[in-house]
């Protein structure tokens, strides 16, 4: 029996690359639209795509608000063993995404000419109107896509999401080339390529959620106002990221135009495309663990929460530094890639440094979002995405190339503000400076214990015997202690044999509650629920059947691609 929590590391890194690929599939559409439109139509074309991004981000705002909010609440409900409520939030997300997506696209389509004049310049307004009109025709798919994307991660099937998003990416690139260079459809071709790729990924993702081993199946529900309110509130940090990214784009385009005219706007379009490309790191690193974080938070498992946060910060630091180094190394050729003759080395260098700090800020924003500290997450998001970036760019507008320092200075300002704010807040509320803002009472009072057990009979028996000391320290009576010890031994032996072939390890956690306690056994291996096989006539499962009768309640969950057995004492 030992406490290494290696399962968290394996599950997180297993989800990291597929999640980054999935996000890359979304952002790379914009990236390749910029490259191909720039190569085919020049700087005016790439500027038009960049100015149209505000509408794309508005659709992303609607989708992320619903999907992020509902999936976080589903994860929390799973961690707190409210499985039906978890499934209801999925169905609510599908209904809301469809209705809101249709409404937003219809209203936006009606006001396309006005939007184009507002977003574009005199030279680009016609191109912008064409791009956003076509974008809105397929906009409902952009909104809906977020729902299966978030829930596939919650199920531990990030690979499926990656397959769908990779398909979207490849299809978008192929169609971009076909529509722009072969059929000569102009900027409309880029918009149609993005629409068709997104619709394909959306349909594929929902199909993956209908497979027989899926925990989430759509069923019509009558939405309750309280569920909608919670969804909106919880999803607000993710929505704020997209909404304020849209506002940031509007403001920075204007500031760049004021500072250096169309040439500086074109350079900003290039760096903004690179920044969108880096979202696979900035958001991919924390998103890979956000579902896990929500479940552990629901379980009040503060040790696992801290372990997971450390993994995210380490992965984010390594990946962002590597990406920044590559940007700086290849900066002399980036302008040529986008069809520009301007020197973009300094703007790209400023962006590269900013991405490293931005990743740290993003990881912490997602952490507070999963920990249900929504207000703090919103403050970090709005500050880094909009207020600090636009504010520093405005202050630097008269410094020539010095304006590009806004990429790194804005992130540094954000970092200083949230660290200072959280330390002051925790000092006032908890009496000590603490960035985690977790309720660690159970851990400090010795009312919870977490450990890892190897999948062999000797290790399992040893754990069953040693756990009695914890039970004695926490005043479990003899019957409760026997139930915990028997449940630990029987369930782990059966799981080791039937699901894991006596290989690997299982994570165990026991939490003392005022009215009893909870035992959780989490394992990898094949999906398997021993509680289904327990009956009076099956002697092999006699011990499991005894546990079901002795415990207040027993449950099984399949989340994050893991088997979780829960025994209420």
Coordinates of C-alpha atoms in Angstrom, one line a residue:
X1 CA 0.0 0.0 0.0
X2 CA 1.6 3.3 -1.1
X3 CA 0.5 6.8 -2.1
X4 CA 1.9 7.6 -5.6
X5 CA -1.3 8.4 -7.5
X6 CA 0.4 7.4 -10.8
X7 CA -3.1 6.7 -12.3
X8 CA -3.8 10.4 -12.4
X9 CA -0.6 11.0 -14.3
X10 CA -1.3 8.2 -16.8
X11 CA -4.9 9.3 -17.4
X12 CA -4.0 12.9 -17.8
X13 CA -1.2 12.3 -20.3
X14 CA -3.3 9.8 -22.1
X15 CA -5.9 12.6 -22.6
X16 CA -3.4 15.4 -23.3
X17 CA -2.3 14.8 -26.9
X18 CA -5.8 13.8 -28.2
X19 CA -7.2 16.9 -26.5
X20 CA -4.6 19.2 -28.0
X21 CA -5.2 17.6 -31.4
X22 CA -9.0 18.2 -31.0
X23 CA -8.5 21.9 -30.1
X24 CA -6.0 22.2 -32.9
X25 CA -8.6 20.9 -35.3
X26 CA -10.8 23.9 -34.3
X27 CA -8.2 26.6 -34.4
X28 CA -6.3 25.3 -37.4
X29 CA -9.3 26.1 -39.6
X30 CA -8.8 29.8 -38.9
X31 CA -5.0 29.3 -39.2
X32 CA -5.2 27.7 -42.7
X33 CA -7.9 30.0 -43.8
X34 CA -5.5 32.8 -43.1
X35 CA -2.6 31.2 -44.9
X36 CA -4.5 30.1 -48.0
X37 CA -6.5 33.3 -48.3
X38 CA -3.3 35.3 -47.8
X39 CA -1.5 33.3 -50.5
X40 CA -4.5 33.6 -52.9
X41 CA -5.9 37.1 -52.1
X42 CA -3.0 38.9 -50.4
X43 CA -3.0 41.0 -47.3
X44 CA -6.5 42.4 -47.8
X45 CA -7.9 38.8 -47.9
X46 CA -6.1 37.8 -44.6
X47 CA -7.2 41.0 -42.9
X48 CA -10.8 40.3 -44.0
X49 CA -10.7 36.8 -42.5
X50 CA -9.2 38.3 -39.3
X51 CA -12.0 40.9 -39.1
X52 CA -14.6 38.2 -39.5
X53 CA -13.4 36.2 -36.6
X54 CA -15.6 38.2 -34.2
X55 CA -18.7 36.4 -35.6
X56 CA -17.0 33.0 -35.4
X57 CA -16.0 33.7 -31.8
X58 CA -19.6 34.8 -31.0
X59 CA -20.8 31.3 -32.1
X60 CA -18.0 29.8 -30.0
X61 CA -19.1 31.8 -27.1
X62 CA -22.6 30.4 -27.2
X63 CA -21.3 26.8 -27.6
X64 CA -18.7 27.0 -24.9
X65 CA -21.1 28.7 -22.4
X66 CA -23.6 25.8 -22.7
X67 CA -21.2 22.9 -23.1
X68 CA -18.6 24.0 -20.5
X69 CA -21.2 24.8 -17.9
X70 CA -23.2 21.6 -18.4
X71 CA -20.1 19.3 -18.5
X72 CA -18.6 20.8 -15.4
X73 CA -21.9 20.3 -13.6
X74 CA -22.1 16.7 -14.9
X75 CA -18.6 16.0 -13.7
X76 CA -19.4 17.5 -10.2
X77 CA -22.6 15.4 -10.1
X78 CA -20.6 12.3 -11.0
X79 CA -18.1 13.0 -8.3
X80 CA -20.9 13.4 -5.8
X81 CA -22.7 10.2 -7.1
X82 CA -25.7 11.9 -8.7
X83 CA -25.6 10.0 -12.0
X84 CA -29.1 10.8 -13.3
X85 CA -28.5 14.5 -12.7
X86 CA -25.3 14.2 -14.6
X87 CA -27.1 12.8 -17.6
X88 CA -29.9 15.4 -17.5
X89 CA -27.3 18.1 -17.9
X90 CA -26.1 16.5 -21.1
X91 CA -29.6 16.5 -22.6
X92 CA -30.1 20.1 -21.4
X93 CA -26.9 21.1 -23.2
X94 CA -28.1 19.6 -26.5
X95 CA -31.5 21.3 -26.3
X96 CA -30.0 24.7 -25.4
X97 CA -27.2 24.5 -28.0
X98 CA -29.6 23.8 -30.8
X99 CA -32.2 26.5 -29.9
X100 CA -29.6 29.2 -29.1
X101 CA -27.5 28.3 -32.1
X102 CA -30.5 28.7 -34.5
X103 CA -31.6 32.0 -32.8
X104 CA -28.1 33.6 -32.9
X105 CA -27.5 32.6 -36.6
X106 CA -30.9 33.9 -37.7
X107 CA -30.5 37.2 -36.0
X108 CA -26.9 37.5 -37.2
X109 CA -27.8 36.7 -40.8
X110 CA -30.5 39.3 -40.9
X111 CA -27.9 42.0 -39.8
X112 CA -25.0 40.8 -42.0
X113 CA -24.6 44.1 -43.9
X114 CA -24.5 46.1 -40.7
X115 CA -22.1 43.7 -39.0
X116 CA -19.7 43.8 -42.1
X117 CA -19.6 47.6 -42.0
X118 CA -18.9 47.5 -38.3
X119 CA -16.2 44.8 -38.4
X120 CA -14.5 45.7 -41.6
X121 CA -13.0 48.7 -43.3
X122 CA -14.0 50.5 -46.5
X123 CA -11.7 48.2 -48.4
X124 CA -12.7 44.9 -46.8
X125 CA -16.4 45.3 -45.9
X126 CA -17.7 43.4 -48.9
X127 CA -15.3 40.4 -48.2
X128 CA -16.2 40.4 -44.6
X129 CA -20.0 40.3 -45.4
X130 CA -19.5 37.4 -47.7
X131 CA -17.5 35.5 -45.1
X132 CA -19.8 36.0 -42.1
X133 CA -23.0 35.4 -44.1
X134 CA -21.7 31.9 -45.1
X135 CA -20.4 31.3 -41.6
X136 CA -23.8 32.0 -40.1
X137 CA -25.5 29.6 -42.5
X138 CA -23.6 26.7 -40.9
X139 CA -23.3 28.4 -37.5
X140 CA -25.5 26.0 -35.6
X141 CA -23.0 23.2 -36.1
X142 CA -20.3 25.4 -34.6
X143 CA -22.4 25.9 -31.5
X144 CA -23.5 22.2 -31.2
X145 CA -20.0 20.8 -31.7
X146 CA -18.9 22.0 -28.3
X147 CA -21.4 19.6 -26.5
X148 CA -20.0 16.2 -27.7
X149 CA -16.5 17.6 -27.6
X150 CA -16.7 18.3 -23.8
X151 CA -18.7 15.1 -23.0
X152 CA -16.4 12.8 -24.9
X153 CA -13.6 14.1 -22.7
X154 CA -15.7 13.5 -19.6
X155 CA -16.1 9.9 -20.7
X156 CA -12.4 9.5 -21.1
X157 CA -12.7 9.2 -24.9
X158 CA -10.6 12.2 -25.9
X159 CA -9.3 10.1 -28.8
X160 CA -12.7 10.0 -30.4
X161 CA -13.0 13.8 -30.2
X162 CA -9.5 14.0 -31.7
X163 CA -10.6 11.8 -34.6
X164 CA -13.6 14.0 -35.3
X165 CA -11.6 17.3 -35.1
X166 CA -8.7 15.9 -37.2
X167 CA -11.2 14.9 -39.8
X168 CA -12.5 18.5 -39.7
X169 CA -9.0 19.8 -40.1
X170 CA -8.0 17.7 -43.0
X171 CA -11.3 18.3 -44.8
X172 CA -11.0 22.0 -44.3
X173 CA -7.5 22.1 -45.7
X174 CA -8.5 20.0 -48.7
X175 CA -11.6 22.1 -49.4
X176 CA -9.7 25.4 -48.9
X177 CA -7.3 24.4 -51.6
X178 CA -10.2 23.1 -53.9
X179 CA -12.4 26.2 -53.4
X180 CA -9.7 28.8 -53.4
X181 CA -7.2 27.6 -56.0
X182 CA -9.1 25.2 -58.2
X183 CA -12.6 26.6 -58.3
X184 CA -11.5 30.2 -57.6
X185 CA -14.4 30.9 -55.2
X186 CA -12.6 33.7 -53.4
X187 CA -13.2 34.3 -49.7
X188 CA -16.5 32.5 -49.9
X189 CA -14.6 29.3 -50.6
X190 CA -12.7 29.6 -47.3
X191 CA -16.0 30.1 -45.4
X192 CA -17.7 27.1 -47.1
X193 CA -14.7 24.9 -46.4
X194 CA -14.8 25.8 -42.7
X195 CA -18.6 25.2 -42.6
X196 CA -18.5 21.7 -44.2
X197 CA -15.6 20.6 -42.0
X198 CA -17.3 21.7 -38.9
X199 CA -20.6 20.0 -39.8
X200 CA -18.8 16.8 -40.5
X201 CA -17.0 16.9 -37.1
X202 CA -20.3 17.7 -35.3
X203 CA -22.1 14.7 -36.8
X204 CA -19.2 12.3 -36.1
X205 CA -18.9 13.5 -32.5
X206 CA -22.6 13.0 -31.7
X207 CA -22.4 9.6 -33.4
X208 CA -19.5 8.6 -31.0
X209 CA -21.8 9.5 -28.1
X210 CA -24.5 7.0 -29.3
X211 CA -22.2 4.0 -29.1
X212 CA -23.3 1.3 -26.7
X213 CA -20.6 2.0 -24.1
X214 CA -21.5 5.7 -23.8
X215 CA -22.8 7.0 -20.4
X216 CA -24.6 9.9 -22.1
X217 CA -27.6 9.4 -24.2
X218 CA -29.9 12.3 -25.3
X219 CA -33.4 12.2 -23.8
X220 CA -35.9 15.1 -24.0
X221 CA -36.2 16.9 -20.7
X222 CA -38.2 19.9 -19.6
X223 CA -35.6 22.5 -18.7
X224 CA -35.7 23.9 -15.2
X225 CA -34.8 27.5 -14.7
X226 CA -32.4 26.5 -11.9
X227 CA -30.5 24.1 -14.2
X228 CA -30.2 26.7 -16.9
X229 CA -29.0 29.3 -14.4
X230 CA -26.3 27.0 -13.0
X231 CA -25.2 26.0 -16.5
X232 CA -24.8 29.7 -17.6
X233 CA -23.0 30.7 -14.4
X234 CA -20.7 27.7 -14.4
X235 CA -19.9 28.0 -18.1
X236 CA -19.4 31.8 -18.0
X237 CA -15.5 31.6 -17.8
X238 CA -15.3 29.6 -21.1
X239 CA -17.9 31.8 -22.7
X240 CA -16.1 34.9 -21.5
X241 CA -12.9 33.7 -23.1
X242 CA -14.6 33.6 -26.5
X243 CA -16.7 36.7 -26.1
X244 CA -13.9 38.9 -24.9
X245 CA -11.6 37.4 -27.5
X246 CA -14.1 38.8 -30.0
X247 CA -14.1 42.2 -28.4
X248 CA -10.3 42.1 -28.1
X249 CA -10.0 41.5 -31.8
X250 CA -12.3 44.5 -32.6
X251 CA -10.3 46.8 -30.3
X252 CA -6.9 45.6 -31.3
X253 CA -7.7 45.9 -35.0
X254 CA -8.7 49.5 -34.4
X255 CA -5.6 50.3 -32.3
X256 CA -3.3 48.7 -34.9
X257 CA -5.0 50.7 -37.6
X258 CA -4.5 53.9 -35.6
X259 CA -0.9 53.1 -34.8
X260 CA 0.3 52.0 -38.2
X261 CA -2.5 51.7 -40.7
X262 CA -3.3 48.7 -42.8
X263 CA 0.2 47.3 -42.8
X264 CA 0.2 47.0 -39.1
X265 CA -3.3 45.5 -39.2
X266 CA -1.9 42.8 -41.6
X267 CA 1.0 42.0 -39.3
X268 CA -1.4 41.8 -36.3
X269 CA -3.6 39.4 -38.4
X270 CA -0.5 37.1 -38.8
X271 CA 0.4 37.2 -35.1
X272 CA -3.2 36.7 -34.2
X273 CA -3.3 33.6 -36.4
X274 CA -0.3 32.2 -34.6
X275 CA -1.8 33.0 -31.3
X276 CA -5.0 31.1 -32.3
X277 CA -2.7 28.2 -33.3
X278 CA -1.1 28.2 -29.8
X279 CA -4.6 27.8 -28.2
X280 CA -4.0 24.0 -28.5
X281 CA -1.4 24.5 -25.8
X282 CA -2.9 27.4 -23.8
X283 CA -6.3 25.8 -23.5
X284 CA -5.4 22.2 -24.5
X285 CA -3.2 21.6 -21.4
X286 CA -5.9 22.6 -18.8
X287 CA -8.8 21.2 -20.8
X288 CA -7.3 17.7 -20.8
X289 CA -7.7 17.7 -17.0
X290 CA -10.8 19.8 -16.4
X291 CA -13.2 16.9 -16.3
X292 CA -10.9 15.0 -13.9
X293 CA -10.6 18.1 -11.8
X294 CA -14.4 18.5 -11.6
X295 CA -14.9 14.9 -10.5
X296 CA -12.1 15.1 -7.9
X297 CA -13.6 18.3 -6.7
X298 CA -17.0 16.7 -6.3
X299 CA -15.3 13.9 -4.3
X300 CA -13.6 16.5 -2.1
X301 CA -10.3 14.8 -3.0
X302 CA -7.9 17.7 -2.5
X303 CA -4.7 15.6 -2.9
X304 CA -5.7 14.5 -6.4
X305 CA -6.8 18.1 -7.3
X306 CA -3.3 19.4 -6.3
X307 CA -1.5 16.6 -8.1
X308 CA -3.5 17.2 -11.3
X309 CA -2.8 21.0 -11.1
X310 CA 0.9 20.3 -10.8
X311 CA 0.8 18.1 -13.8
X312 CA -0.9 20.7 -15.9
X313 CA 1.5 23.5 -14.9
X314 CA 4.5 21.2 -15.7
X315 CA 3.1 20.2 -19.1
X316 CA 2.1 23.7 -19.9
X317 CA 5.6 25.1 -19.1
X318 CA 7.4 22.5 -21.3
X319 CA 5.1 22.7 -24.2
X320 CA 4.7 26.5 -24.3
X321 CA 8.5 27.1 -24.0
X322 CA 9.1 24.7 -26.8
X323 CA 6.4 26.3 -29.0
X324 CA 7.8 29.8 -28.2
X325 CA 11.3 28.7 -29.2
X326 CA 10.0 27.3 -32.5
X327 CA 8.2 30.6 -33.3
X328 CA 11.3 32.6 -32.7
X329 CA 13.5 30.2 -34.7
X330 CA 11.2 30.3 -37.7
X331 CA 10.1 34.0 -37.4
X332 CA 12.1 35.2 -40.5
X333 CA 9.9 33.0 -42.7
X334 CA 6.5 33.4 -41.1
X335 CA 5.6 36.5 -43.0
X336 CA 6.3 34.7 -46.3
X337 CA 4.1 31.8 -45.2
X338 CA 1.2 34.2 -45.0
X339 CA 1.9 35.9 -48.2
X340 CA 3.3 39.1 -46.6
X341 CA 6.6 40.9 -47.4
X342 CA 6.9 42.6 -44.0
X343 CA 9.4 41.7 -41.3
X344 CA 7.4 40.1 -38.4
X345 CA 10.4 38.8 -36.3
X346 CA 9.9 41.3 -33.4
X347 CA 6.0 40.9 -33.2
X348 CA 6.4 37.1 -33.3
X349 CA 9.1 37.2 -30.5
X350 CA 6.8 39.3 -28.3
X351 CA 4.0 36.8 -28.9
X352 CA 6.2 33.9 -28.2
X353 CA 7.2 35.2 -24.7
X354 CA 3.6 36.1 -24.0
X355 CA 2.4 32.5 -24.8
X356 CA 4.5 31.0 -22.0
X357 CA 2.9 33.3 -19.3
X358 CA -0.5 33.0 -21.0
X359 CA -0.4 29.2 -20.5
X360 CA 0.1 29.6 -16.8
X361 CA -2.8 32.0 -16.6
X362 CA -5.0 29.7 -18.6
X363 CA -4.2 26.7 -16.5
X364 CA -5.2 28.6 -13.3
X365 CA -8.3 30.0 -14.9
X366 CA -9.5 26.4 -15.8
X367 CA -8.5 25.3 -12.3
X368 CA -10.8 27.8 -10.6
X369 CA -13.5 27.0 -13.2
X370 CA -13.4 23.3 -12.3
X371 CA -13.2 24.1 -8.6
X372 CA -16.4 26.1 -8.9
X373 CA -14.6 29.4 -8.2
X374 CA -16.4 30.9 -11.1
X375 CA -15.9 34.6 -10.2
X376 CA -12.1 34.2 -9.9
X377 CA -11.9 32.3 -13.2
X378 CA -13.9 35.0 -14.9
X379 CA -11.6 37.8 -13.6
X380 CA -8.5 36.0 -14.9
X381 CA -10.1 35.3 -18.2
X382 CA -11.5 38.8 -18.8
X383 CA -8.2 40.5 -17.6
X384 CA -5.8 38.4 -19.7
X385 CA -8.0 38.1 -22.9
X386 CA -9.3 41.6 -23.0
X387 CA -8.6 44.3 -20.4
X388 CA -4.8 43.9 -19.9
X389 CA -4.1 43.2 -23.6
X390 CA -6.1 46.1 -24.9
X391 CA -5.0 48.4 -22.1
X392 CA -1.3 47.8 -22.7
X393 CA -1.7 48.0 -26.5
X394 CA -3.5 51.4 -26.1
X395 CA -0.8 52.7 -23.8
X396 CA 2.0 51.6 -26.3
X397 CA 0.2 52.7 -29.5
X398 CA 2.6 55.6 -30.0
X399 CA 5.8 53.6 -29.5
X400 CA 6.1 52.1 -33.0
X401 CA 7.1 48.5 -32.8
X402 CA 7.0 48.8 -29.0
X403 CA 3.3 48.2 -29.3
X404 CA 3.9 44.4 -29.8
X405 CA 5.0 44.2 -26.2
X406 CA 1.3 44.1 -25.3
X407 CA 1.5 40.3 -25.9
X408 CA 3.8 39.7 -22.9
X409 CA 3.0 42.7 -20.7
X410 CA -0.7 42.0 -20.7
X411 CA -0.1 38.4 -19.5
X412 CA 2.3 39.5 -16.8
X413 CA -0.1 42.1 -15.5
X414 CA -2.8 39.4 -15.4
X415 CA -0.5 37.0 -13.5
X416 CA 0.4 39.6 -10.9
X417 CA -3.2 40.7 -10.4
X418 CA -4.7 37.2 -9.9
X419 CA -1.9 36.0 -7.6
X420 CA -2.1 39.1 -5.4
X421 CA -5.9 39.0 -5.4
X422 CA -6.1 35.3 -4.5
X423 CA -3.5 35.6 -1.7
X424 CA -5.4 38.5 -0.2
X425 CA -8.8 36.7 -0.6
X426 CA -7.5 33.5 1.0
X427 CA -5.9 35.4 3.9
X428 CA -9.2 37.1 4.7
X429 CA -11.4 34.1 4.2
X430 CA -9.2 31.2 5.4
X431 CA -6.7 33.0 7.6
X432 CA -3.7 32.0 5.5
X433 CA -2.3 32.8 2.1
X434 CA -3.3 30.0 -0.3
X435 CA -3.7 29.9 -4.0
X436 CA -5.7 26.6 -4.1
X437 CA -8.7 27.9 -2.2
X438 CA -9.7 24.3 -1.3
X439 CA -11.5 23.1 1.8
X440 CA -8.9 20.8 3.2
X441 CA -10.6 20.2 6.6
X442 CA -11.1 16.5 6.1
X443 CA -7.5 15.9 5.1
X444 CA -6.1 18.0 8.0
X445 CA -8.3 16.3 10.5
X446 CA -7.3 12.9 9.2
X447 CA -10.8 12.1 8.0
X448 CA -9.7 11.0 4.5
X449 CA -7.0 8.7 3.2
X450 CA -5.8 8.0 -0.3
X451 CA -3.5 5.3 -1.4
X452 CA -2.5 3.0 -4.3
X453 CA -2.6 -0.8 -4.2
X454 CA -1.0 -3.3 -6.6
X455 CA -3.2 -5.8 -8.4
X456 CA -2.1 -8.9 -6.5
X457 CA -3.7 -10.8 -3.6
X458 CA -1.0 -10.1 -1.1
X459 CA -1.0 -6.3 -1.6
X460 CA -4.8 -6.3 -1.4
X461 CA -4.9 -8.3 1.8
X462 CA -2.3 -6.0 3.4
X463 CA -4.3 -2.9 2.4
X464 CA -7.5 -4.5 3.9
X465 CA -5.7 -5.1 7.2
X466 CA -3.9 -1.7 7.4
X467 CA -7.1 0.2 6.7
X468 CA -8.5 -0.9 10.1
X469 CA -6.1 1.6 11.8
X470 CA -7.7 4.5 9.8
X471 CA -11.2 3.2 10.8
X472 CA -10.2 3.0 14.5
X473 CA -8.8 6.6 14.4
X474 CA -12.0 7.9 12.9
X475 CA -14.4 6.0 15.3
X476 CA -16.0 3.7 12.8
X477 CA -17.8 1.0 14.8
X478 CA -17.0 -2.7 14.4
X479 CA -19.7 -3.3 11.7
X480 CA -18.6 -0.3 9.6
X481 CA -14.9 -1.3 9.9
X482 CA -15.8 -4.9 8.8
X483 CA -17.8 -3.5 5.8
X484 CA -14.9 -1.3 4.7
X485 CA -12.3 -4.0 5.1
X486 CA -14.4 -6.7 3.3
X487 CA -15.5 -4.3 0.5
X488 CA -11.9 -3.3 -0.1
X489 CA -10.7 -6.9 -0.3
X490 CA -13.6 -8.4 -2.3
X491 CA -14.1 -5.7 -4.8
X492 CA -10.4 -5.2 -5.5
X493 CA -9.8 -9.0 -5.9
X494 CA -12.7 -9.4 -8.4
X495 CA -11.7 -6.2 -10.3
X496 CA -8.0 -7.3 -10.5
X497 CA -9.1 -10.7 -11.9
X498 CA -11.9 -9.7 -14.3
X499 CA -10.8 -6.3 -15.5
X500 CA -7.1 -6.0 -15.1
X501 CA -5.6 -9.5 -15.4
X502 CA -3.8 -9.0 -12.1
X503 CA -1.7 -6.2 -13.7
X504 CA -1.3 -2.5 -12.7
X505 CA -2.6 -0.7 -9.7
X506 CA -5.9 0.6 -8.2
X507 CA -6.4 3.9 -6.4
X508 CA -8.4 3.8 -3.1
X509 CA -9.9 6.6 -1.1
X510 CA -11.9 6.6 2.1
X511 CA -13.7 9.6 3.4
X512 CA -15.2 9.9 6.9
X513 CA -18.5 11.7 6.9
X514 CA -20.6 12.7 10.0
X515 CA -23.2 10.0 9.1
X516 CA -20.9 7.3 7.9
X517 CA -18.3 7.1 5.2
X518 CA -17.5 6.5 1.5
X519 CA -15.1 4.0 0.0
X520 CA -14.0 4.6 -3.6
X521 CA -12.0 2.1 -5.7
X522 CA -10.9 3.5 -9.1
X523 CA -9.1 1.3 -11.6
X524 CA -8.1 1.2 -15.3
X525 CA -8.5 -1.9 -17.4
X526 CA -11.6 -3.2 -19.2
X527 CA -14.9 -1.7 -18.4
X528 CA -16.4 -3.9 -15.7
X529 CA -19.0 -3.7 -13.0
X530 CA -18.9 -6.6 -10.5
X531 CA -22.0 -5.4 -8.7
X532 CA -24.0 -6.6 -11.7
X533 CA -22.8 -10.1 -11.3
X534 CA -23.5 -10.4 -7.6
X535 CA -26.5 -12.6 -6.6
X536 CA -27.3 -15.3 -4.0
X537 CA -26.7 -18.2 -6.4
X538 CA -23.3 -17.2 -7.7
X539 CA -20.8 -18.4 -5.2
X540 CA -17.9 -16.6 -6.9
X541 CA -19.5 -13.3 -6.1
X542 CA -20.7 -14.3 -2.6
X543 CA -18.4 -11.7 -0.9
X544 CA -19.6 -8.9 -3.3
X545 CA -23.2 -9.8 -2.6
X546 CA -22.6 -9.6 1.2
X547 CA -21.1 -6.1 0.7
X548 CA -24.2 -5.0 -1.2
X549 CA -26.3 -6.1 1.8
X550 CA -24.1 -4.7 4.5
X551 CA -23.5 -1.3 2.9
X552 CA -26.1 1.5 2.8
X553 CA -25.6 1.7 -1.0
X554 CA -23.2 0.5 -3.7
X555 CA -22.7 2.2 -7.0
X556 CA -20.6 1.8 -10.2
X557 CA -19.5 4.6 -12.5
X558 CA -17.5 4.6 -15.8
X559 CA -16.0 8.0 -16.1
X560 CA -12.7 9.3 -17.7
X561 CA -12.3 5.8 -19.1
X562 CA -11.9 4.4 -15.6
X563 CA -14.0 2.0 -13.5
X564 CA -15.1 3.5 -10.2
X565 CA -16.8 1.5 -7.4
X566 CA -18.4 3.4 -4.6
X567 CA -19.5 1.9 -1.2
X568 CA -21.5 4.0 1.2
X569 CA -20.9 2.9 4.8

